Amino acid sequence: MDEPKIKNMEEFAAVSGISRPTISKYFNDPDSVRKSTRRKIEAALDRFDYRPNMYAMNQNRRLTKNIGVVVPYLADPFFAEIARIIENHVLSAGYRPVLLGSHGDPDLEIDNLENLRLIKPAGVLLAPLGRVSDAERLAAFCADVPTVLFDANIEDLGAAFVGSDNDQSIGLIVEYLCRTGAPPAFFEIRNPVNPNANKRRAAYIKSIEALGHKPHLLQADGEGWEFEQIGFSEGTRIIQEHDLPTDTILCSNDRLAIGLLSAAYQAGLRVGLGDGCALRVAGHDDHPFSRYTCPTLTTVSQDYAAIAQKSAETLFALIDSSKHFDSREETLFNGRLVMRGSA
């Protein structure tokens, strides 16, 4: 006969012959019980096919093992990849990751955080939308729940921020483009959603002027996170209007650059180095698709692994301290130049 269906931990304790506190202790930390007890519990789990409702269990705890991970857009392979690395660190540390995407919607971003409140997370790793985020409500959440920001920095929000050094990375690729050809213009969205875009614009102006050249901004109209579409439509417009002050374009991010590469192809412009090439295009981020564009995209690589690891470790330290840091910490990692066919 089939074993009876176990509905809760009390019933599991009764059929397994193990006390409820011991079972609870096992689910919180399997290594905290004796090996013989652990084997007995795991045999009973297999026999009765029981898995506890961890979310219900968490309602009775002051501190849970849940870690929220909230990113702007899960459909973007950049965020999917960095979230995957963070998940691995969270799992390795004995926590349970709860991954949520905001889909570029500031209301959904707040809903995600409020839903995380319901499961009493030990802490949250948050990549905020940026300009469109409800900063006041984010601040209220961060005041209640240990929170570390990554990727996009909103000043004074959360206990810490981990991201890329845009001054260093933009300076690196501007120097390379100037050294190997014409000084670049900077292609960006006029009103960007991500704070990194504004930092990169400022870094471009600073670095191009330091090299003795005049900055040129090519500003695209558009809203939201459909960067490839904006890069394509606005790149097409700029090309058709013959509004290019140089044959070298540095894009604020790789997704804009991917759209611009498509626009150049549609216009019959060959992109790359050497004879017959009308345009050089470079980006920033080393987006997972950038190595498969045609031509492959020259860019600056963010250190995904270092950002993910430091973000997770900073949050674990914050949780272990049982209090907020004395001052907000910021950690920035250098980018690495990735030379490919487009520039």
mmCIF file of C-alpha atoms in Angstrom:
data_model
loop_
_atom_site.group_PDB
_atom_site.id
_atom_site.type_symbol
_atom_site.label_atom_id
_atom_site.label_comp_id
_atom_site.label_asym_id
_atom_site.label_seq_id
_atom_site.Cartn_x
_atom_site.Cartn_y
_atom_site.Cartn_z
ATOM 1 C CA MET A 1 0.000 0.000 0.000
ATOM 2 C CA ASP A 2 1.076 3.602 -0.609
ATOM 3 C CA GLU A 3 2.366 5.432 2.422
ATOM 4 C CA PRO A 4 -0.048 8.079 3.790
ATOM 5 C CA LYS A 5 0.431 11.625 2.419
ATOM 6 C CA ILE A 6 2.171 13.783 5.009
ATOM 7 C CA LYS A 7 0.663 17.265 5.220
ATOM 8 C CA ASN A 8 2.881 19.016 7.771
ATOM 9 C CA MET A 9 5.917 18.628 9.995
ATOM 10 C CA GLU A 10 3.883 17.461 12.991
ATOM 11 C CA GLU A 11 2.550 14.503 10.996
ATOM 12 C CA PHE A 12 6.035 13.746 9.703
ATOM 13 C CA ALA A 13 7.402 13.753 13.260
ATOM 14 C CA ALA A 14 4.673 11.299 14.318
ATOM 15 C CA VAL A 15 5.271 8.779 11.509
ATOM 16 C CA SER A 16 9.066 9.037 11.605
ATOM 17 C CA GLY A 17 9.379 8.670 15.364
ATOM 18 C CA ILE A 18 11.616 11.728 15.630
ATOM 19 C CA SER A 19 10.765 14.738 17.756
ATOM 20 C CA ARG A 20 9.415 17.864 16.099
ATOM 21 C CA PRO A 21 12.251 20.097 17.469
ATOM 22 C CA THR A 22 14.898 17.710 16.127
ATOM 23 C CA ILE A 23 13.284 17.675 12.695
ATOM 24 C CA SER A 24 13.059 21.470 12.683
ATOM 25 C CA LYS A 25 16.719 21.652 13.680
ATOM 26 C CA TYR A 26 17.614 19.325 10.796
ATOM 27 C CA PHE A 27 15.776 21.440 8.211
ATOM 28 C CA ASN A 28 17.471 24.571 9.493
ATOM 29 C CA ASP A 29 20.930 22.949 9.391
ATOM 30 C CA PRO A 30 21.340 19.220 8.550
ATOM 31 C CA ASP A 31 24.815 19.162 10.115
ATOM 32 C CA SER A 32 23.407 20.285 13.470
ATOM 33 C CA VAL A 33 21.984 16.820 14.273
ATOM 34 C CA ARG A 34 23.842 13.543 14.886
ATOM 35 C CA LYS A 35 24.763 11.535 11.802
ATOM 36 C CA SER A 36 22.605 8.609 12.893
ATOM 37 C CA THR A 37 19.625 10.942 13.375
ATOM 38 C CA ARG A 38 20.278 12.590 10.053
ATOM 39 C CA ARG A 39 20.274 9.217 8.287
ATOM 40 C CA LYS A 40 17.004 8.289 9.990
ATOM 41 C CA ILE A 41 15.367 11.592 8.969
ATOM 42 C CA GLU A 42 16.544 11.322 5.375
ATOM 43 C CA ALA A 43 15.313 7.726 5.131
ATOM 44 C CA ALA A 44 11.903 8.859 6.376
ATOM 45 C CA LEU A 45 11.880 11.733 3.880
ATOM 46 C CA ASP A 46 12.432 9.269 1.058
ATOM 47 C CA ARG A 47 9.885 6.796 2.392
ATOM 48 C CA PHE A 48 7.066 9.294 2.888
ATOM 49 C CA ASP A 49 8.056 11.622 0.014
ATOM 50 C CA TYR A 50 7.748 14.592 2.351
ATOM 51 C CA ARG A 51 9.103 18.064 1.724
ATOM 52 C CA PRO A 52 8.261 20.818 4.210
ATOM 53 C CA ASN A 53 6.688 24.118 3.247
ATOM 54 C CA MET A 54 9.731 26.264 3.916
ATOM 55 C CA TYR A 55 7.813 29.493 3.458
ATOM 56 C CA ALA A 56 5.286 28.520 6.117
ATOM 57 C CA MET A 57 8.127 27.515 8.447
ATOM 58 C CA ASN A 58 9.749 30.893 7.962
ATOM 59 C CA GLN A 59 6.744 32.753 9.320
ATOM 60 C CA ASN A 60 7.631 31.438 12.777
ATOM 61 C CA ARG A 61 11.260 32.530 12.635
ATOM 62 C CA ARG A 62 12.813 35.870 13.384
ATOM 63 C CA LEU A 63 15.604 35.264 10.893
ATOM 64 C CA THR A 64 15.144 32.991 7.888
ATOM 65 C CA LYS A 65 17.594 31.449 5.454
ATOM 66 C CA ASN A 66 15.970 33.211 2.483
ATOM 67 C CA ILE A 67 18.011 35.648 0.398
ATOM 68 C CA GLY A 68 16.095 37.791 -2.086
ATOM 69 C CA VAL A 69 17.780 38.592 -5.409
ATOM 70 C CA VAL A 70 15.985 41.294 -7.417
ATOM 71 C CA VAL A 71 17.170 42.370 -10.884
ATOM 72 C CA PRO A 72 15.680 44.833 -13.394
ATOM 73 C CA TYR A 73 15.107 42.441 -16.283
ATOM 74 C CA LEU A 74 15.508 38.676 -16.114
ATOM 75 C CA ALA A 75 15.114 38.383 -19.895
ATOM 76 C CA ASP A 76 18.442 40.217 -20.294
ATOM 77 C CA PRO A 77 21.247 37.625 -20.421
ATOM 78 C CA PHE A 78 23.543 40.062 -18.571
ATOM 79 C CA PHE A 79 21.321 40.032 -15.488
ATOM 80 C CA ALA A 80 20.493 36.360 -15.919
ATOM 81 C CA GLU A 81 24.199 35.488 -15.849
ATOM 82 C CA ILE A 82 25.142 37.625 -12.870
ATOM 83 C CA ALA A 83 22.050 36.379 -10.996
ATOM 84 C CA ARG A 84 23.098 32.790 -11.739
ATOM 85 C CA ILE A 85 26.532 33.387 -10.201
ATOM 86 C CA ILE A 86 24.987 35.084 -7.164
ATOM 87 C CA GLU A 87 22.585 32.160 -6.719
ATOM 88 C CA ASN A 88 25.508 29.754 -6.562
ATOM 89 C CA HIS A 89 27.194 31.813 -3.829
ATOM 90 C CA VAL A 90 23.950 32.040 -1.866
ATOM 91 C CA LEU A 91 23.394 28.283 -2.054
ATOM 92 C CA SER A 92 27.009 27.530 -1.123
ATOM 93 C CA ALA A 93 26.625 29.652 2.004
ATOM 94 C CA GLY A 94 23.608 27.624 3.126
ATOM 95 C CA TYR A 95 20.939 30.159 2.193
ATOM 96 C CA ARG A 96 17.976 29.812 -0.173
ATOM 97 C CA PRO A 97 17.875 32.284 -3.086
ATOM 98 C CA VAL A 98 14.549 33.785 -4.166
ATOM 99 C CA LEU A 99 15.096 35.337 -7.603
ATOM 100 C CA LEU A 100 12.713 38.014 -8.915
ATOM 101 C CA GLY A 101 12.722 40.269 -11.980
ATOM 102 C CA SER A 102 11.178 43.752 -12.130
ATOM 103 C CA HIS A 103 10.713 43.796 -15.940
ATOM 104 C CA GLY A 104 11.647 47.465 -16.050
ATOM 105 C CA ASP A 105 8.546 48.380 -14.019
ATOM 106 C CA PRO A 106 9.102 50.494 -10.854
ATOM 107 C CA ASP A 107 5.770 49.355 -9.373
ATOM 108 C CA LEU A 108 6.740 45.715 -9.867
ATOM 109 C CA GLU A 109 10.113 46.450 -8.275
ATOM 110 C CA ILE A 110 8.343 47.603 -5.109
ATOM 111 C CA ASP A 111 5.890 44.678 -5.275
ATOM 112 C CA ASN A 112 8.832 42.270 -5.446
ATOM 113 C CA LEU A 113 10.365 43.764 -2.328
ATOM 114 C CA GLU A 114 7.081 43.790 -0.448
ATOM 115 C CA ASN A 115 6.484 40.152 -1.377
ATOM 116 C CA LEU A 116 9.933 39.346 -0.036
ATOM 117 C CA ARG A 117 8.935 40.929 3.277
ATOM 118 C CA LEU A 118 6.276 38.245 3.635
ATOM 119 C CA ILE A 119 8.901 35.502 3.786
ATOM 120 C CA LYS A 120 11.096 37.454 6.212
ATOM 121 C CA PRO A 121 14.344 37.337 4.221
ATOM 122 C CA ALA A 122 17.679 37.323 5.991
ATOM 123 C CA GLY A 123 18.751 39.897 3.423
ATOM 124 C CA VAL A 124 18.312 41.118 -0.143
ATOM 125 C CA LEU A 125 20.665 41.667 -3.093
ATOM 126 C CA LEU A 126 19.117 44.392 -5.234
ATOM 127 C CA ALA A 127 20.029 45.660 -8.705
ATOM 128 C CA PRO A 128 17.632 48.641 -8.831
ATOM 129 C CA LEU A 129 16.038 50.016 -11.977
ATOM 130 C CA GLY A 130 17.635 53.369 -11.259
ATOM 131 C CA ARG A 131 16.128 56.660 -12.390
ATOM 132 C CA VAL A 132 12.549 55.369 -12.419
ATOM 133 C CA SER A 133 12.819 53.550 -9.079
ATOM 134 C CA ASP A 134 10.691 54.775 -6.203
ATOM 135 C CA ALA A 135 13.696 55.838 -4.124
ATOM 136 C CA GLU A 136 11.657 56.727 -1.048
ATOM 137 C CA ARG A 137 9.999 53.305 -0.835
ATOM 138 C CA LEU A 138 13.279 51.553 -1.621
ATOM 139 C CA ALA A 139 14.891 53.454 1.241
ATOM 140 C CA ALA A 140 12.091 52.386 3.595
ATOM 141 C CA PHE A 141 12.637 48.739 2.637
ATOM 142 C CA CYS A 142 16.412 49.001 3.055
ATOM 143 C CA ALA A 143 15.915 50.492 6.510
ATOM 144 C CA ASP A 144 14.014 47.356 7.562
ATOM 145 C CA VAL A 145 15.841 44.586 5.681
ATOM 146 C CA PRO A 146 19.634 44.141 5.253
ATOM 147 C CA THR A 147 20.165 45.136 1.618
ATOM 148 C CA VAL A 148 23.195 45.333 -0.671
ATOM 149 C CA LEU A 149 22.905 47.033 -4.060
ATOM 150 C CA PHE A 150 24.793 45.829 -7.118
ATOM 151 C CA ASP A 151 25.193 46.938 -10.750
ATOM 152 C CA ALA A 152 23.345 50.279 -10.428
ATOM 153 C CA ASN A 153 24.152 52.654 -7.602
ATOM 154 C CA ILE A 154 21.478 54.861 -6.043
ATOM 155 C CA GLU A 155 23.316 57.126 -3.633
ATOM 156 C CA ASP A 156 22.845 56.475 0.094
ATOM 157 C CA LEU A 157 20.544 53.499 -0.540
ATOM 158 C CA GLY A 158 21.256 50.182 1.161
ATOM 159 C CA ALA A 159 24.161 49.254 3.394
ATOM 160 C CA ALA A 160 26.616 48.786 0.518
ATOM 161 C CA PHE A 161 27.054 48.940 -3.253
ATOM 162 C CA VAL A 162 29.120 46.686 -5.511
ATOM 163 C CA GLY A 163 29.668 47.435 -9.187
ATOM 164 C CA SER A 164 32.034 48.490 -11.939
ATOM 165 C CA ASP A 165 34.395 51.471 -11.976
ATOM 166 C CA ASN A 166 32.948 53.360 -14.942
ATOM 167 C CA ASP A 167 35.694 55.997 -14.864
ATOM 168 C CA GLN A 168 38.334 53.308 -15.275
ATOM 169 C CA SER A 169 36.513 51.201 -17.859
ATOM 170 C CA ILE A 170 35.376 54.066 -20.089
ATOM 171 C CA GLY A 171 38.809 55.671 -19.852
ATOM 172 C CA LEU A 172 40.347 52.365 -20.921
ATOM 173 C CA ILE A 173 38.280 51.970 -24.087
ATOM 174 C CA VAL A 174 38.400 55.667 -25.027
ATOM 175 C CA GLU A 175 42.201 55.551 -24.883
ATOM 176 C CA TYR A 176 42.242 52.408 -27.041
ATOM 177 C CA LEU A 177 39.882 53.845 -29.661
ATOM 178 C CA CYS A 178 41.832 57.116 -29.868
ATOM 179 C CA ARG A 179 45.126 55.240 -30.134
ATOM 180 C CA THR A 180 43.928 52.974 -32.935
ATOM 181 C CA GLY A 181 41.813 55.398 -34.994
ATOM 182 C CA ALA A 182 39.597 58.459 -34.860
ATOM 183 C CA PRO A 183 38.402 59.698 -31.437
ATOM 184 C CA PRO A 184 34.958 58.258 -30.706
ATOM 185 C CA ALA A 185 31.585 59.918 -30.366
ATOM 186 C CA PHE A 186 29.412 58.651 -27.498
ATOM 187 C CA PHE A 187 26.051 57.059 -28.380
ATOM 188 C CA GLU A 188 23.559 57.059 -25.479
ATOM 189 C CA ILE A 189 19.890 57.303 -24.584
ATOM 190 C CA ARG A 190 18.922 60.890 -23.841
ATOM 191 C CA ASN A 191 17.152 60.050 -20.579
ATOM 192 C CA PRO A 192 18.641 56.729 -19.479
ATOM 193 C CA VAL A 193 16.939 54.547 -16.880
ATOM 194 C CA ASN A 194 20.171 53.109 -15.503
ATOM 195 C CA PRO A 195 22.456 55.367 -13.393
ATOM 196 C CA ASN A 196 25.513 53.757 -14.990
ATOM 197 C CA ALA A 197 24.709 55.544 -18.256
ATOM 198 C CA ASN A 198 25.127 58.991 -16.707
ATOM 199 C CA LYS A 199 28.387 57.936 -15.056
ATOM 200 C CA ARG A 200 29.679 56.623 -18.381
ATOM 201 C CA ARG A 201 28.766 59.840 -20.187
ATOM 202 C CA ALA A 202 30.677 61.873 -17.605
ATOM 203 C CA ALA A 203 33.614 59.463 -17.807
ATOM 204 C CA TYR A 204 33.641 59.706 -21.618
ATOM 205 C CA ILE A 205 33.720 63.512 -21.555
ATOM 206 C CA LYS A 206 36.467 63.516 -18.932
ATOM 207 C CA SER A 207 38.666 60.989 -20.719
ATOM 208 C CA ILE A 208 38.226 62.359 -24.256
ATOM 209 C CA GLU A 209 39.062 65.888 -23.087
ATOM 210 C CA ALA A 210 42.083 64.603 -21.159
ATOM 211 C CA LEU A 211 43.389 63.220 -24.457
ATOM 212 C CA GLY A 212 42.970 66.632 -26.110
ATOM 213 C CA HIS A 213 39.853 65.861 -28.161
ATOM 214 C CA LYS A 214 36.389 67.379 -28.348
ATOM 215 C CA PRO A 215 33.538 65.229 -26.999
ATOM 216 C CA HIS A 216 30.573 64.448 -29.260
ATOM 217 C CA LEU A 217 27.317 63.096 -27.821
ATOM 218 C CA LEU A 218 24.912 61.199 -30.066
ATOM 219 C CA GLN A 219 21.700 61.087 -28.049
ATOM 220 C CA ALA A 220 18.899 58.657 -28.813
ATOM 221 C CA ASP A 221 15.268 59.174 -27.920
ATOM 222 C CA GLY A 222 13.581 56.240 -26.230
ATOM 223 C CA GLU A 223 12.308 54.898 -22.929
ATOM 224 C CA GLY A 224 12.521 51.598 -21.094
ATOM 225 C CA TRP A 225 14.789 48.601 -21.425
ATOM 226 C CA GLU A 226 14.433 47.742 -25.133
ATOM 227 C CA PHE A 227 17.970 48.970 -25.803
ATOM 228 C CA GLU A 228 18.535 46.998 -29.015
ATOM 229 C CA GLN A 229 15.396 48.463 -30.583
ATOM 230 C CA ILE A 230 16.390 51.984 -29.520
ATOM 231 C CA GLY A 231 19.916 51.457 -30.842
ATOM 232 C CA PHE A 232 18.560 50.238 -34.173
ATOM 233 C CA SER A 233 15.896 52.909 -34.731
ATOM 234 C CA GLU A 234 17.945 55.849 -33.483
ATOM 235 C CA GLY A 235 21.127 54.539 -35.110
ATOM 236 C CA THR A 236 19.257 54.330 -38.404
ATOM 237 C CA ARG A 237 18.091 57.928 -37.984
ATOM 238 C CA ILE A 238 21.583 59.217 -37.219
ATOM 239 C CA ILE A 239 23.098 57.338 -40.153
ATOM 240 C CA GLN A 240 20.396 58.535 -42.571
ATOM 241 C CA GLU A 241 20.819 62.129 -41.423
ATOM 242 C CA HIS A 242 24.580 61.848 -42.023
ATOM 243 C CA ASP A 243 24.980 63.182 -38.493
ATOM 244 C CA LEU A 244 28.190 61.342 -37.603
ATOM 245 C CA PRO A 245 31.052 63.621 -36.504
ATOM 246 C CA THR A 246 33.506 60.688 -36.603
ATOM 247 C CA ASP A 247 33.748 57.172 -37.986
ATOM 248 C CA THR A 248 34.121 55.730 -34.461
ATOM 249 C CA ILE A 249 31.204 55.309 -32.062
ATOM 250 C CA LEU A 250 31.409 54.207 -28.433
ATOM 251 C CA CYS A 251 28.009 53.044 -27.166
ATOM 252 C CA SER A 252 26.904 53.437 -23.563
ATOM 253 C CA ASN A 253 26.211 49.701 -23.379
ATOM 254 C CA ASP A 254 26.517 46.618 -25.569
ATOM 255 C CA ARG A 255 22.787 46.292 -26.163
ATOM 256 C CA LEU A 256 22.696 49.747 -27.779
ATOM 257 C CA ALA A 257 25.750 48.736 -29.801
ATOM 258 C CA ILE A 258 24.018 45.559 -31.019
ATOM 259 C CA GLY A 259 21.137 47.688 -32.336
ATOM 260 C CA LEU A 260 23.574 50.103 -33.973
ATOM 261 C CA LEU A 261 25.421 47.244 -35.695
ATOM 262 C CA SER A 262 22.114 46.135 -37.203
ATOM 263 C CA ALA A 263 21.340 49.686 -38.345
ATOM 264 C CA ALA A 264 24.755 49.952 -40.008
ATOM 265 C CA TYR A 265 24.207 46.647 -41.805
ATOM 266 C CA GLN A 266 20.805 47.771 -43.074
ATOM 267 C CA ALA A 267 22.399 50.994 -44.341
ATOM 268 C CA GLY A 268 25.086 49.061 -46.209
ATOM 269 C CA LEU A 269 27.919 50.266 -43.977
ATOM 270 C CA ARG A 270 30.731 47.850 -43.242
ATOM 271 C CA VAL A 271 31.780 47.930 -39.587
ATOM 272 C CA GLY A 272 35.268 47.021 -38.412
ATOM 273 C CA LEU A 273 38.943 47.673 -39.037
ATOM 274 C CA GLY A 274 40.799 47.807 -42.335
ATOM 275 C CA ASP A 275 40.058 48.683 -45.935
ATOM 276 C CA GLY A 276 36.427 49.044 -46.914
ATOM 277 C CA CYS A 277 35.190 49.668 -43.372
ATOM 278 C CA ALA A 278 33.132 52.827 -42.930
ATOM 279 C CA LEU A 279 32.530 52.649 -39.201
ATOM 280 C CA ARG A 280 34.025 51.408 -35.935
ATOM 281 C CA VAL A 281 31.634 50.497 -33.111
ATOM 282 C CA ALA A 282 32.430 49.631 -29.494
ATOM 283 C CA GLY A 283 30.321 48.994 -26.421
ATOM 284 C CA HIS A 284 30.508 48.371 -22.694
ATOM 285 C CA ASP A 285 29.650 45.366 -20.464
ATOM 286 C CA ASP A 286 30.770 42.340 -22.536
ATOM 287 C CA HIS A 287 27.158 41.274 -22.824
ATOM 288 C CA PRO A 288 26.890 37.505 -23.469
ATOM 289 C CA PHE A 289 25.693 38.174 -27.040
ATOM 290 C CA SER A 290 28.543 40.579 -27.900
ATOM 291 C CA ARG A 291 30.886 37.777 -28.961
ATOM 292 C CA TYR A 292 28.333 36.517 -31.505
ATOM 293 C CA THR A 293 27.431 39.733 -33.341
ATOM 294 C CA CYS A 294 28.649 40.363 -36.872
ATOM 295 C CA PRO A 295 31.263 41.654 -36.629
ATOM 296 C CA THR A 296 32.006 40.603 -33.056
ATOM 297 C CA LEU A 297 31.794 43.547 -30.685
ATOM 298 C CA THR A 298 34.778 45.295 -29.125
ATOM 299 C CA THR A 299 33.820 46.191 -25.581
ATOM 300 C CA VAL A 300 34.849 46.468 -21.936
ATOM 301 C CA SER A 301 34.105 43.452 -19.794
ATOM 302 C CA GLN A 302 32.548 43.877 -16.385
ATOM 303 C CA ASP A 303 33.928 41.414 -13.851
ATOM 304 C CA TYR A 304 30.718 39.426 -13.383
ATOM 305 C CA ALA A 305 32.278 36.874 -11.052
ATOM 306 C CA ALA A 306 33.929 39.421 -8.752
ATOM 307 C CA ILE A 307 30.814 41.617 -8.541
ATOM 308 C CA ALA A 308 28.596 38.625 -7.741
ATOM 309 C CA GLN A 309 30.961 37.189 -5.136
ATOM 310 C CA LYS A 310 31.603 40.490 -3.377
ATOM 311 C CA SER A 311 27.880 41.360 -3.351
ATOM 312 C CA ALA A 312 27.003 38.044 -1.724
ATOM 313 C CA GLU A 313 29.870 38.136 0.779
ATOM 314 C CA THR A 314 29.024 41.700 1.790
ATOM 315 C CA LEU A 315 25.420 40.731 2.457
ATOM 316 C CA PHE A 316 26.473 37.667 4.475
ATOM 317 C CA ALA A 317 28.718 39.863 6.610
ATOM 318 C CA LEU A 318 25.854 42.306 7.099
ATOM 319 C CA ILE A 319 23.535 39.498 8.181
ATOM 320 C CA ASP A 320 26.124 38.005 10.532
ATOM 321 C CA SER A 321 26.762 41.367 12.175
ATOM 322 C CA SER A 322 23.054 41.573 13.177
ATOM 323 C CA LYS A 323 23.253 45.323 12.601
ATOM 324 C CA HIS A 324 23.796 47.815 9.822
ATOM 325 C CA PHE A 325 27.319 48.828 8.853
ATOM 326 C CA ASP A 326 28.633 51.974 10.508
ATOM 327 C CA SER A 327 28.937 53.597 7.066
ATOM 328 C CA ARG A 328 27.840 52.704 3.562
ATOM 329 C CA GLU A 329 30.454 50.659 1.731
ATOM 330 C CA GLU A 330 31.176 50.954 -1.995
ATOM 331 C CA THR A 331 33.298 48.475 -3.935
ATOM 332 C CA LEU A 332 34.142 49.086 -7.602
ATOM 333 C CA PHE A 333 35.887 46.615 -9.894
ATOM 334 C CA ASN A 334 37.997 47.489 -12.925
ATOM 335 C CA GLY A 335 36.857 46.581 -16.420
ATOM 336 C CA ARG A 336 38.921 44.673 -18.977
ATOM 337 C CA LEU A 337 39.318 45.662 -22.623
ATOM 338 C CA VAL A 338 38.008 43.003 -25.026
ATOM 339 C CA MET A 339 39.210 43.658 -28.583
ATOM 340 C CA ARG A 340 37.090 42.100 -31.305
ATOM 341 C CA GLY A 341 36.218 42.735 -34.934
ATOM 342 C CA SER A 342 34.015 45.835 -34.681
ATOM 343 C CA ALA A 343 36.781 48.225 -33.608
#
